[in-house]
Short mmCIF file of C-alpha atoms in Angstrom, two decimals:
data_model
loop_
_atom_site.label_atom_id
_atom_site.label_comp_id
_atom_site.label_asym_id
_atom_site.label_seq_id
_atom_site.Cartn_x
_atom_site.Cartn_y
_atom_site.Cartn_z
CA MET V 825 77.16 114.80 98.38
CA GLN V 826 74.97 112.44 99.28
CA PHE V 827 74.97 110.65 102.69
CA ASP V 828 73.30 107.18 102.53
CA ARG V 829 74.47 105.62 106.21
CA LEU V 830 75.85 106.08 109.21
CA ARG V 831 76.95 103.31 111.61
CA LEU V 832 77.81 103.18 115.04
CA ASN V 833 79.39 100.81 117.29
CA GLY V 834 80.45 101.89 121.21
CA PHE V 835 80.60 105.79 120.29
CA LYS V 836 79.23 107.36 123.55
CA SER V 837 75.53 106.13 124.22
CA PHE V 838 75.76 103.78 120.44
CA VAL V 839 77.68 100.73 122.34
CA ASP V 840 75.87 98.42 120.45
CA PRO V 841 75.90 98.51 116.84
CA THR V 842 73.24 100.84 115.40
CA GLU V 843 72.62 101.81 111.69
CA LEU V 844 71.02 105.25 110.93
CA VAL V 845 69.37 105.12 107.02
CA ILE V 846 70.09 108.61 105.47
CA ARG V 847 66.85 108.58 102.58
CA ARG V 848 66.81 112.01 99.84
CA GLY V 849 65.50 114.19 100.49
CA LEU V 850 64.93 115.58 104.48
CA THR V 851 65.64 113.18 107.24
CA GLY V 852 64.36 113.31 111.00
CA VAL V 853 65.57 111.54 114.26
CA VAL V 854 62.89 112.34 117.51
CA GLY V 855 62.95 111.29 120.61
CA PRO V 856 63.22 112.63 124.03
CA ASN V 857 66.20 114.95 125.69
CA GLY V 858 69.45 112.78 126.30
CA CYS V 859 68.01 110.24 123.87
CA GLY V 860 71.76 110.47 121.69
CA LYS V 861 70.32 112.88 119.19
CA SER V 862 72.97 115.10 119.46
CA ASN V 863 75.51 112.07 119.22
CA LEU V 864 74.68 111.36 115.75
CA LEU V 865 75.93 114.82 114.73
CA GLU V 866 79.13 114.22 116.59
CA ALA V 867 79.82 111.16 114.87
CA LEU V 868 78.85 112.19 111.57
CA ARG V 869 81.17 115.44 112.59
CA TRP V 870 83.74 112.97 114.24
CA VAL V 871 83.73 110.70 111.21
CA MET V 872 84.46 113.22 108.18
CA GLY V 873 87.58 114.33 110.67
CA GLU V 874 87.05 116.27 113.63
CA ASN V 875 89.92 116.45 116.07
CA ARG V 876 89.05 118.56 118.92
CA PRO V 877 87.50 117.06 122.08
CA THR V 878 86.22 120.27 123.18
CA ALA V 879 83.74 120.01 119.70
CA MET V 880 82.81 116.40 121.23
CA ARG V 881 81.84 117.70 124.20
CA GLY V 882 84.44 115.58 126.23
CA GLU V 883 88.20 116.21 127.71
CA GLY V 884 90.14 114.12 125.04
CA MET V 885 89.54 112.38 122.08
CA GLU V 886 88.91 108.96 124.08
CA ASP V 887 85.46 110.50 125.60
CA VAL V 888 84.08 109.28 122.34
CA ILE V 889 84.25 105.55 123.34
CA PHE V 890 81.13 104.23 125.67
CA ALA V 891 82.65 104.95 129.21
CA GLY V 892 80.16 102.30 130.63
CA THR V 893 77.04 102.24 133.38
CA THR V 894 76.52 100.26 135.91
CA ARG V 895 75.05 97.42 133.95
CA ARG V 896 77.18 97.37 131.11
CA PRO V 897 80.93 97.70 130.74
CA ALA V 898 83.03 100.29 129.16
CA ARG V 899 84.45 99.57 125.88
CA GLY V 900 87.43 99.10 124.15
CA HIS V 901 86.91 101.18 120.78
CA ALA V 902 84.52 103.28 119.58
CA GLU V 903 84.01 103.58 115.56
CA VAL V 904 81.72 105.43 113.07
CA GLY V 905 80.72 104.40 109.34
CA LEU V 906 80.08 106.78 107.22
CA ALA V 907 78.35 105.79 103.33
CA ILE V 908 78.64 108.35 100.43
CA ASP V 909 76.87 108.20 97.14
CA ASN V 910 80.07 108.38 94.36
CA SER V 911 78.04 108.24 91.57
CA ALA V 912 78.67 111.04 90.26
CA ARG V 913 82.20 110.55 90.31
CA LEU V 914 82.74 113.98 92.98
CA ALA V 915 85.29 111.98 95.10
CA PRO V 916 88.93 113.49 94.69
CA VAL V 917 91.74 111.57 92.70
CA GLY V 918 92.41 107.80 94.07
CA PHE V 919 89.70 107.62 95.74
CA ASN V 920 86.91 107.86 92.21
CA ASP V 921 86.87 104.43 90.96
CA SER V 922 83.46 102.87 92.80
CA ASP V 923 80.34 104.04 93.09
CA ALA V 924 80.35 104.53 96.76
CA LEU V 925 82.28 105.30 99.47
CA GLU V 926 82.11 104.34 103.07
CA ILE V 927 84.45 105.94 105.02
CA THR V 928 85.61 104.88 108.24
CA ARG V 929 87.47 106.35 111.37
CA ARG V 930 87.61 104.27 114.65
CA ILE V 931 89.40 104.88 117.80
CA THR V 932 91.11 102.21 120.30
CA ARG V 933 92.19 103.27 123.69
CA ASP V 934 95.91 104.58 124.16
CA ALA V 935 96.44 103.34 120.15
CA GLY V 936 94.45 106.83 118.63
CA SER V 937 92.47 106.86 115.12
CA ALA V 938 92.32 105.00 112.67
CA TYR V 939 90.88 105.87 109.21
CA ARG V 940 89.57 104.13 106.13
CA ILE V 941 87.97 104.27 102.95
CA ASN V 942 86.52 101.59 101.82
CA GLY V 943 89.03 99.20 103.50
CA ARG V 944 91.63 101.13 102.56
CA GLU V 945 93.60 103.00 105.56
CA VAL V 946 94.09 106.60 104.90
CA ARG V 947 95.40 109.84 106.85
CA ALA V 948 93.04 111.66 108.93
CA ARG V 949 94.04 114.68 105.99
CA ASP V 950 92.92 112.42 102.93
CA VAL V 951 89.53 112.23 104.87
CA GLN V 952 89.33 116.22 105.41
CA MET V 953 90.51 117.05 101.77
CA LEU V 954 87.59 114.74 100.22
CA PHE V 955 85.01 116.60 102.51
CA ALA V 956 86.52 119.96 102.28
CA ASP V 957 86.53 119.44 97.90
CA ALA V 958 82.91 118.55 98.04
CA SER V 959 82.56 121.83 99.99
CA THR V 960 81.48 120.42 103.54
CA GLY V 961 83.49 118.67 106.74
CA SER V 962 83.69 118.69 110.42
CA GLN V 963 83.72 122.70 110.22
CA SER V 964 80.89 122.97 107.75
CA PRO V 965 77.92 125.56 108.84
CA ALA V 966 75.61 122.74 107.73
CA LEU V 967 76.53 121.05 110.58
CA VAL V 968 74.73 123.08 113.57
CA ARG V 969 75.72 121.82 117.19
CA GLN V 970 74.10 122.99 120.16
CA GLY V 971 75.10 126.83 121.08
CA GLN V 972 76.75 127.56 117.90
CA ILE V 973 73.66 129.94 116.74
CA SER V 974 74.47 132.38 119.78
CA GLU V 975 78.10 131.79 118.71
CA LEU V 976 77.99 132.97 115.25
CA ILE V 977 75.91 136.07 116.54
CA ASN V 978 78.66 136.95 118.89
CA ALA V 979 81.37 135.67 116.41
CA LYS V 980 84.02 138.57 115.11
CA PRO V 981 84.44 138.93 111.38
CA LYS V 982 87.20 136.55 110.42
CA SER V 983 85.01 133.72 111.95
CA ARG V 984 81.49 135.22 110.10
CA ARG V 985 84.03 134.89 107.16
CA ARG V 986 84.73 131.56 107.09
CA VAL V 987 81.66 130.46 107.83
CA LEU V 988 80.49 132.48 105.09
CA GLU V 989 83.35 130.58 102.56
CA GLU V 990 81.98 126.96 103.64
CA ALA V 991 78.62 128.29 102.74
CA ALA V 992 80.11 129.55 99.36
CA GLY V 993 81.86 126.12 98.83
CA ILE V 994 85.38 127.57 98.13
CA GLY V 995 87.20 126.36 101.58
CA GLY V 996 88.55 124.01 100.53
CA LEU V 997 90.38 125.68 97.89
CA TYR V 998 91.73 128.07 100.78
CA GLN V 999 92.45 124.86 102.39
CA ARG V 1000 94.52 123.11 98.63
CA ARG V 1001 95.96 126.66 98.62
CA HIS V 1002 96.91 125.98 102.23
CA GLU V 1003 98.47 123.11 101.15
CA ALA V 1004 99.94 124.45 97.95
CA GLU V 1005 102.44 126.37 100.47
CA LEU V 1006 103.38 124.28 102.85
CA LYS V 1007 105.02 122.42 99.78
CA LEU V 1008 106.35 125.53 98.34
CA ASN V 1009 108.23 126.61 101.36
CA GLY V 1010 109.39 123.18 102.19
CA ALA V 1011 111.12 123.23 98.42
CA GLU V 1012 112.30 126.41 99.45
CA GLN V 1013 113.54 124.97 102.83
CA ASN V 1014 115.56 122.26 100.57
CA LEU V 1015 116.72 124.64 98.33
CA ALA V 1016 117.64 126.44 101.21
CA ARG V 1017 119.56 123.49 102.37
CA VAL V 1018 121.49 122.79 98.99
CA ASP V 1019 122.32 126.21 98.78
CA ASP V 1020 124.10 125.23 102.34
CA THR V 1021 125.54 122.15 101.21
CA LEU V 1022 126.76 123.57 97.99
CA ASP V 1023 129.43 126.02 99.79
CA GLN V 1024 130.32 123.46 102.54
CA LEU V 1025 131.32 120.98 98.78
CA SER V 1026 133.01 124.20 97.85
CA THR V 1027 135.29 124.93 100.71
CA GLN V 1028 135.88 121.27 100.80
CA ALA V 1029 137.07 120.80 97.16
CA ALA V 1030 138.90 124.27 97.47
CA ALA V 1031 140.71 122.19 100.67
CA LEU V 1032 140.94 118.68 98.74
CA ALA V 1033 142.69 120.95 95.74
CA ARG V 1034 145.20 122.59 97.75
CA GLN V 1035 145.81 119.13 99.44
CA ALA V 1036 145.86 117.75 95.71
CA ARG V 1037 148.91 120.09 94.91
CA THR V 1038 150.70 119.91 97.77
CA ALA V 1039 150.42 115.93 97.45
CA ALA V 1040 152.04 116.41 93.48
CA ARG V 1041 154.43 118.78 94.15
CA TYR V 1042 155.39 116.05 97.06
CA ARG V 1043 156.18 113.66 94.71
CA GLU V 1044 158.22 115.76 91.93
CA ILE V 1045 160.09 116.67 94.95
CA GLY V 1046 160.58 112.85 96.21
CA ALA V 1047 161.11 112.49 92.60
CA ALA V 1048 164.08 114.44 92.09
CA LEU V 1049 164.86 113.84 95.68
CA ARG V 1050 165.73 110.16 94.45
CA VAL V 1051 167.35 110.81 91.14
CA ALA V 1052 169.65 113.32 92.95
CA GLU V 1053 170.02 110.63 95.64
CA SER V 1054 170.72 107.49 92.72
CA ALA V 1055 173.23 110.20 91.17
CA LEU V 1056 175.29 111.36 94.47
CA LEU V 1057 175.39 107.05 95.59
CA TYR V 1058 176.38 105.78 91.43
CA ARG V 1059 179.39 109.60 91.99
CA ARG V 1060 180.50 107.53 94.94
CA TRP V 1061 180.33 104.46 93.61
CA ALA V 1062 182.08 105.52 90.60
CA ASP V 1063 184.87 107.21 92.96
CA ALA V 1064 185.38 104.21 94.98
CA ARG V 1065 186.17 102.29 92.25
CA ALA V 1066 188.16 104.69 90.56
CA ALA V 1067 190.30 105.01 94.09
CA LEU V 1068 190.49 101.45 94.28
CA ASP V 1069 191.94 100.66 90.52
CA GLN V 1070 194.57 103.51 91.35
CA ALA V 1071 195.21 101.55 94.49
CA GLN V 1072 195.85 98.24 92.65
CA VAL V 1073 198.03 99.93 89.80
CA THR V 1074 200.10 101.49 92.86
CA LEU V 1075 200.41 98.56 94.32
CA ALA V 1076 201.48 96.39 91.04
CA ALA V 1077 203.44 99.58 90.38
CA ASP V 1078 205.70 98.98 94.17
CA ALA V 1079 205.67 95.32 93.66
CA ARG V 1080 208.30 95.96 90.17
CA ALA V 1081 210.27 98.00 92.23
CA ALA V 1082 210.60 96.14 94.49
CA LEU V 1083 211.49 93.15 92.70
#
């Protein structure tokens, strides 16, 4: 991966817009102590997705913003841009339609960081994976910060293995595997939730089936009851009608007898 240009604005000691052109071959930055050479490396790590304040020699990530001096006021934000040659089309799908990529990271006080690739807002994870696929990134052993050599000498075997894996260019594969494992775990959790939901729905379906059978039986009993009540009322009406007819016949007979 060929870096072409590093732009800084408000990042640590680079309060004014500054551009570092990185030519092919060897580019050297020389100067006295305290002139900001280490800040250039930290800016490079920061725009590549570094999220550890300690790696930026600060207590919080907002410490990368120019804090001000007796002559100049503090800035409210910091921004670093990195231009990359993508003529070989080695960027991930979705960012591979241009010969050049410009990754920009901007941090604002009390608002956090925002990333952009060629002007399009992206996630920090997208930027980290872009560099991981190119076997580099903020944790690359090619970026040697102050004190890192002694840390490597005193490192545990696991840490040394990570350095060798980064140097071998398989760091991106591990991150891709980690993402795939997270997705698989998420899918398994979703399936478990689906099974729980199905069990709950089965219980509800069984209860509803019992209620449906009870309702059907109620309707059957209600219909039979209405038929029985109708028959009873008809029988009572018929009996009353017969009694009335009999009474009328008796009255008629009594009347003829009286005459």
